[in-house]
Amino acid sequence: MRSKKPFYPYTLWMAIFVIVPLAMVLWYSFTDNNNSFTLENFKYVGDNLSTYLDSLKIALISTVVCLVVAYPFSYIMCKCKVSTQRMLNTLVMLPMWMNFILRICAWVMILRPQGILDNLLGVLGFGNNTIYHSETAIIIGVVYNFLPFMILPIYTTMAKIDKSLIEAGEDLGCNGFKVLKKIIFPLSLPGVITGITMVFVPAASTIVIGERLGGYSLLGDVIDSYYKGPSVDMHIGSAMSLVLMIIILISIAVMNHFDNGEDLAVV
């Protein structure tokens, strides 16, 4: 009989870094400063409803943009020779080697008035840009930071597709578009679902990007403000975090509904 002891370290890890923090969030969400049960903390969710909607909208738009960019890029990567694939993989991951805040500051330098983009547009005769401190600037920042999380799972899934299935489709008369539609896309759907999840979840709770590029706070910034600074209130912050977590879990459940786990495509 196989021993279960090797699983103990993982169970302990999950308990310390997942279950315990989640239990603390639940505790603070439903208690006040006197550790008494209360639902008062959740009234701040209603007060920040517009922030929730703005953050989820930006996360959704950014996820769609990432998918539109990542899918054809991943498809092209799979068509390249192995050495080119490795180089492109490195280029995709290269920005992730830099600190998150530094990447945001770089975009501030690009988009701010009299910044790099302004000067470039001036040289080309297009006038000044109006992107800085706008929703568009936030979306640019989110897409730039989380695009690799969409590309890598889609590329990995596509790279594992059995080439004989594609050849069989071509032998049966499928052109390039039909092969993509009936074979490659169905088989790459698990990677798409994973990519959507990996982008949408952090995008919905991201911090700094909204304040630095958009000029206003997103939900992650609001929650963060309740854990530090003069307005510290872990009970309110936990309640808002709990509601966001529930929304994200529901979104993930809906997305996973479209992933039936099938590994075969119908030609």
CSV table of C-alpha atoms in Angstrom, one decimal:
chain,number,residue,atom,x,y,z
A,1,MET,CA,0.0,0.0,0.0
A,2,ARG,CA,1.4,3.4,-1.0
A,3,SER,CA,2.3,5.6,1.9
A,4,LYS,CA,0.4,9.0,2.3
A,5,LYS,CA,3.2,10.6,4.3
A,6,PRO,CA,4.7,12.4,1.3
A,7,PHE,CA,1.5,14.4,1.0
A,8,TYR,CA,1.7,15.8,4.5
A,9,PRO,CA,4.1,18.7,3.6
A,10,TYR,CA,1.7,19.8,0.8
A,11,THR,CA,-1.3,19.6,3.2
A,12,LEU,CA,0.6,21.6,5.8
A,13,TRP,CA,1.5,24.2,3.1
A,14,MET,CA,-2.1,24.5,1.9
A,15,ALA,CA,-3.3,24.9,5.5
A,16,ILE,CA,-0.8,27.6,6.4
A,17,PHE,CA,-0.9,29.7,3.2
A,18,VAL,CA,-4.5,29.1,1.9
A,19,ILE,CA,-6.9,27.9,4.6
A,20,VAL,CA,-5.6,30.0,7.5
A,21,PRO,CA,-5.6,33.3,5.5
A,22,LEU,CA,-9.1,32.5,4.1
A,23,ALA,CA,-10.3,31.8,7.6
A,24,MET,CA,-8.9,35.1,8.8
A,25,VAL,CA,-10.7,37.0,6.0
A,26,LEU,CA,-14.0,35.3,6.9
A,27,TRP,CA,-13.5,36.1,10.6
A,28,TYR,CA,-12.7,39.8,10.0
A,29,SER,CA,-15.5,40.1,7.5
A,30,PHE,CA,-18.2,39.1,10.0
A,31,THR,CA,-16.9,40.7,13.1
A,32,ASP,CA,-16.3,44.2,14.5
A,33,ASN,CA,-13.5,45.7,16.6
A,34,ASN,CA,-15.0,44.0,19.6
A,35,ASN,CA,-15.0,40.6,17.8
A,36,SER,CA,-18.8,40.6,17.8
A,37,PHE,CA,-20.8,39.2,14.9
A,38,THR,CA,-21.9,42.0,12.5
A,39,LEU,CA,-22.9,42.5,8.9
A,40,GLU,CA,-22.1,46.2,9.1
A,41,ASN,CA,-18.9,45.7,7.2
A,42,PHE,CA,-20.7,44.8,4.0
A,43,LYS,CA,-22.5,48.1,3.7
A,44,TYR,CA,-19.2,49.5,2.3
A,45,VAL,CA,-19.6,47.0,-0.6
A,46,GLY,CA,-22.7,49.0,-1.6
A,47,ASP,CA,-20.9,52.3,-1.1
A,48,ASN,CA,-18.2,51.1,-3.5
A,49,LEU,CA,-20.5,49.4,-6.0
A,50,SER,CA,-19.3,51.7,-8.9
A,51,THR,CA,-15.7,50.8,-8.1
A,52,TYR,CA,-16.6,47.1,-8.3
A,53,LEU,CA,-18.3,47.6,-11.6
A,54,ASP,CA,-15.5,49.7,-13.0
A,55,SER,CA,-12.8,47.2,-11.9
A,56,LEU,CA,-14.7,44.2,-13.3
A,57,LYS,CA,-15.4,46.0,-16.6
A,58,ILE,CA,-11.7,46.9,-17.0
A,59,ALA,CA,-10.7,43.3,-16.1
A,60,LEU,CA,-13.2,41.9,-18.7
A,61,ILE,CA,-12.1,44.3,-21.5
A,62,SER,CA,-8.4,43.6,-20.7
A,63,THR,CA,-9.0,39.9,-20.7
A,64,VAL,CA,-10.7,40.1,-24.1
A,65,VAL,CA,-7.9,42.2,-25.5
A,66,CYS,CA,-5.3,39.7,-24.2
A,67,LEU,CA,-7.1,36.8,-25.8
A,68,VAL,CA,-7.4,38.6,-29.1
A,69,VAL,CA,-3.7,39.3,-29.1
A,70,ALA,CA,-2.5,36.1,-27.5
A,71,TYR,CA,-4.3,33.5,-29.6
A,72,PRO,CA,-3.0,34.4,-33.0
A,73,PHE,CA,0.5,35.1,-31.5
A,74,SER,CA,0.5,31.6,-29.9
A,75,TYR,CA,-0.7,30.0,-33.2
A,76,ILE,CA,2.1,31.8,-35.1
A,77,MET,CA,4.6,30.7,-32.4
A,78,CYS,CA,3.6,27.0,-32.9
A,79,LYS,CA,4.3,27.4,-36.6
A,80,CYS,CA,7.8,28.6,-36.1
A,81,LYS,CA,10.9,26.4,-35.8
A,82,VAL,CA,12.0,25.4,-32.3
A,83,SER,CA,14.8,27.9,-31.9
A,84,THR,CA,12.4,30.7,-32.9
A,85,GLN,CA,9.8,29.5,-30.4
A,86,ARG,CA,12.4,29.6,-27.6
A,87,MET,CA,13.4,33.1,-28.5
A,88,LEU,CA,9.7,34.3,-28.6
A,89,ASN,CA,9.1,32.6,-25.3
A,90,THR,CA,12.0,34.5,-23.8
A,91,LEU,CA,10.7,37.8,-25.2
A,92,VAL,CA,7.3,37.1,-23.8
A,93,MET,CA,8.7,36.5,-20.3
A,94,LEU,CA,11.3,39.2,-20.4
A,95,PRO,CA,9.1,42.0,-19.0
A,96,MET,CA,8.2,39.7,-16.1
A,97,TRP,CA,11.8,39.7,-14.9
A,98,MET,CA,11.3,43.4,-14.0
A,99,ASN,CA,9.6,44.6,-10.9
A,100,PHE,CA,5.8,45.2,-11.3
A,101,ILE,CA,6.0,48.8,-10.1
A,102,LEU,CA,8.9,49.6,-12.4
A,103,ARG,CA,6.9,48.4,-15.4
A,104,ILE,CA,4.0,50.7,-14.4
A,105,CYS,CA,6.4,53.6,-14.0
A,106,ALA,CA,7.7,52.9,-17.5
A,107,TRP,CA,4.2,53.3,-18.9
A,108,VAL,CA,3.8,56.5,-16.9
A,109,MET,CA,6.9,57.9,-18.6
A,110,ILE,CA,5.5,56.8,-22.0
A,111,LEU,CA,1.9,58.1,-21.6
A,112,ARG,CA,2.3,61.2,-19.4
A,113,PRO,CA,2.0,64.7,-20.9
A,114,GLN,CA,5.3,65.7,-22.6
A,115,GLY,CA,6.3,62.1,-22.3
A,116,ILE,CA,7.7,59.7,-24.9
A,117,LEU,CA,4.4,59.3,-26.7
A,118,ASP,CA,3.7,63.0,-26.7
A,119,ASN,CA,7.1,63.8,-28.2
A,120,LEU,CA,6.7,61.1,-30.8
A,121,LEU,CA,3.2,62.3,-31.8
A,122,GLY,CA,4.6,65.9,-31.9
A,123,VAL,CA,7.4,64.9,-34.3
A,124,LEU,CA,4.8,63.1,-36.5
A,125,GLY,CA,2.5,66.1,-36.4
A,126,PHE,CA,-0.4,64.5,-34.7
A,127,GLY,CA,-0.5,66.8,-31.6
A,128,ASN,CA,-0.7,65.7,-28.0
A,129,ASN,CA,-2.2,62.4,-26.8
A,130,THR,CA,-5.1,62.2,-24.4
A,131,ILE,CA,-4.6,58.6,-23.2
A,132,TYR,CA,-2.9,59.4,-19.8
A,133,HIS,CA,-5.2,59.3,-16.8
A,134,SER,CA,-7.9,57.5,-18.7
A,135,GLU,CA,-9.6,54.1,-18.8
A,136,THR,CA,-7.6,53.3,-21.9
A,137,ALA,CA,-4.3,53.9,-20.1
A,138,ILE,CA,-5.4,51.5,-17.4
A,139,ILE,CA,-6.3,48.8,-19.9
A,140,ILE,CA,-3.0,49.3,-21.6
A,141,GLY,CA,-1.2,48.8,-18.3
A,142,VAL,CA,-3.3,45.7,-17.4
A,143,VAL,CA,-2.8,44.1,-20.8
A,144,TYR,CA,0.9,44.7,-20.8
A,145,ASN,CA,1.4,43.2,-17.4
A,146,PHE,CA,-0.8,40.2,-17.8
A,147,LEU,CA,-0.6,39.3,-21.5
A,148,PRO,CA,2.1,36.6,-20.8
A,149,PHE,CA,-0.4,34.8,-18.6
A,150,MET,CA,-2.6,34.4,-21.6
A,151,ILE,CA,0.0,33.6,-24.1
A,152,LEU,CA,1.8,30.8,-22.3
A,153,PRO,CA,-1.1,28.5,-21.5
A,154,ILE,CA,-2.5,28.8,-25.0
A,155,TYR,CA,0.9,28.2,-26.6
A,156,THR,CA,1.6,25.2,-24.3
A,157,THR,CA,-1.8,23.7,-25.2
A,158,MET,CA,-1.4,24.3,-28.9
A,159,ALA,CA,2.2,22.9,-28.9
A,160,LYS,CA,0.9,19.6,-27.5
A,161,ILE,CA,-1.8,19.0,-30.2
A,162,ASP,CA,-1.0,15.8,-32.1
A,163,LYS,CA,0.1,16.9,-35.6
A,164,SER,CA,-1.5,13.8,-37.1
A,165,LEU,CA,-4.9,15.1,-36.3
A,166,ILE,CA,-4.2,18.2,-38.3
A,167,GLU,CA,-2.8,16.1,-41.2
A,168,ALA,CA,-5.9,13.9,-41.0
A,169,GLY,CA,-8.1,17.0,-41.3
A,170,GLU,CA,-6.2,18.3,-44.3
A,171,ASP,CA,-6.5,14.8,-45.9
A,172,LEU,CA,-10.2,15.0,-45.4
A,173,GLY,CA,-10.4,18.2,-47.3
A,174,CYS,CA,-10.2,20.9,-44.6
A,175,ASN,CA,-8.5,24.1,-45.6
A,176,GLY,CA,-6.5,26.2,-43.1
A,177,PHE,CA,-9.5,27.9,-41.7
A,178,LYS,CA,-11.5,24.8,-41.1
A,179,VAL,CA,-8.4,23.1,-39.5
A,180,LEU,CA,-8.2,26.0,-37.1
A,181,LYS,CA,-11.9,26.0,-36.4
A,182,LYS,CA,-12.6,22.3,-36.1
A,183,ILE,CA,-9.3,20.9,-34.7
A,184,ILE,CA,-6.9,23.5,-33.3
A,185,PHE,CA,-9.4,25.7,-31.5
A,186,PRO,CA,-11.4,22.9,-29.8
A,187,LEU,CA,-8.2,21.3,-28.6
A,188,SER,CA,-6.7,24.5,-27.4
A,189,LEU,CA,-9.8,25.5,-25.5
A,190,PRO,CA,-8.4,24.3,-22.1
A,191,GLY,CA,-5.5,26.7,-22.6
A,192,VAL,CA,-7.9,29.5,-23.5
A,193,ILE,CA,-9.9,28.9,-20.3
A,194,THR,CA,-6.7,28.8,-18.2
A,195,GLY,CA,-5.5,32.0,-19.8
A,196,ILE,CA,-8.7,33.8,-19.2
A,197,THR,CA,-8.7,32.7,-15.6
A,198,MET,CA,-5.1,33.7,-15.1
A,199,VAL,CA,-5.7,37.2,-16.6
A,200,PHE,CA,-9.1,38.0,-15.3
A,201,VAL,CA,-8.4,37.1,-11.6
A,202,PRO,CA,-5.4,39.4,-11.1
A,203,ALA,CA,-6.8,42.1,-13.4
A,204,ALA,CA,-9.9,42.4,-11.2
A,205,SER,CA,-7.9,42.9,-8.1
A,206,THR,CA,-4.9,44.7,-9.4
A,207,ILE,CA,-3.4,47.7,-7.5
A,208,VAL,CA,-1.2,50.7,-8.5
A,209,ILE,CA,-2.2,50.5,-12.2
A,210,GLY,CA,-5.4,52.5,-11.7
A,211,GLU,CA,-3.8,55.2,-9.6
A,212,ARG,CA,-0.7,55.6,-11.7
A,213,LEU,CA,-2.1,55.4,-15.2
A,214,GLY,CA,-5.8,56.2,-14.7
A,215,GLY,CA,-5.7,58.8,-12.0
A,216,TYR,CA,-8.3,57.0,-9.9
A,217,SER,CA,-8.5,54.0,-7.6
A,218,LEU,CA,-9.7,50.6,-8.7
A,219,LEU,CA,-11.1,48.0,-6.3
A,220,GLY,CA,-7.7,46.6,-5.4
A,221,ASP,CA,-6.5,50.1,-4.4
A,222,VAL,CA,-9.6,50.7,-2.3
A,223,ILE,CA,-9.2,47.3,-0.5
A,224,ASP,CA,-5.5,48.0,0.0
A,225,SER,CA,-6.2,51.4,1.6
A,226,TYR,CA,-8.1,49.6,4.4
A,227,TYR,CA,-5.0,47.6,5.3
A,228,LYS,CA,-2.7,50.5,5.6
A,229,GLY,CA,-2.6,54.2,6.1
A,230,PRO,CA,-4.9,56.4,8.2
A,231,SER,CA,-8.1,54.5,7.2
A,232,VAL,CA,-7.0,51.1,8.4
A,233,ASP,CA,-9.9,48.8,9.0
A,234,MET,CA,-9.2,45.1,8.4
A,235,HIS,CA,-12.9,44.3,8.9
A,236,ILE,CA,-14.1,46.4,6.0
A,237,GLY,CA,-11.2,45.4,3.8
A,238,SER,CA,-11.9,41.7,4.5
A,239,ALA,CA,-15.6,42.1,3.7
A,240,MET,CA,-14.8,43.8,0.4
A,241,SER,CA,-12.2,41.2,-0.4
A,242,LEU,CA,-14.6,38.4,0.4
A,243,VAL,CA,-17.3,39.8,-2.0
A,244,LEU,CA,-14.6,40.2,-4.7
A,245,MET,CA,-13.5,36.6,-4.2
A,246,ILE,CA,-17.0,35.3,-4.5
A,247,ILE,CA,-17.5,37.2,-7.7
A,248,ILE,CA,-14.3,35.8,-9.1
A,249,LEU,CA,-15.2,32.3,-8.1
A,250,ILE,CA,-18.6,32.6,-9.8
A,251,SER,CA,-16.9,33.9,-12.9
A,252,ILE,CA,-14.4,31.0,-12.9
A,253,ALA,CA,-17.2,28.5,-12.5
A,254,VAL,CA,-19.1,30.0,-15.5
A,255,MET,CA,-15.9,29.9,-17.6
A,256,ASN,CA,-15.1,26.4,-16.6
A,257,HIS,CA,-18.6,25.4,-17.7
A,258,PHE,CA,-17.5,25.9,-21.3
A,259,ASP,CA,-14.5,23.6,-20.8
A,260,ASN,CA,-16.0,20.1,-21.2
A,261,GLY,CA,-12.6,18.5,-20.9
A,262,GLU,CA,-12.8,16.7,-24.2
A,263,ASP,CA,-9.6,16.0,-26.0
A,264,LEU,CA,-11.0,15.1,-29.3
A,265,ALA,CA,-12.2,17.3,-32.1
A,266,VAL,CA,-14.8,16.6,-34.7
A,267,VAL,CA,-13.6,17.1,-38.2
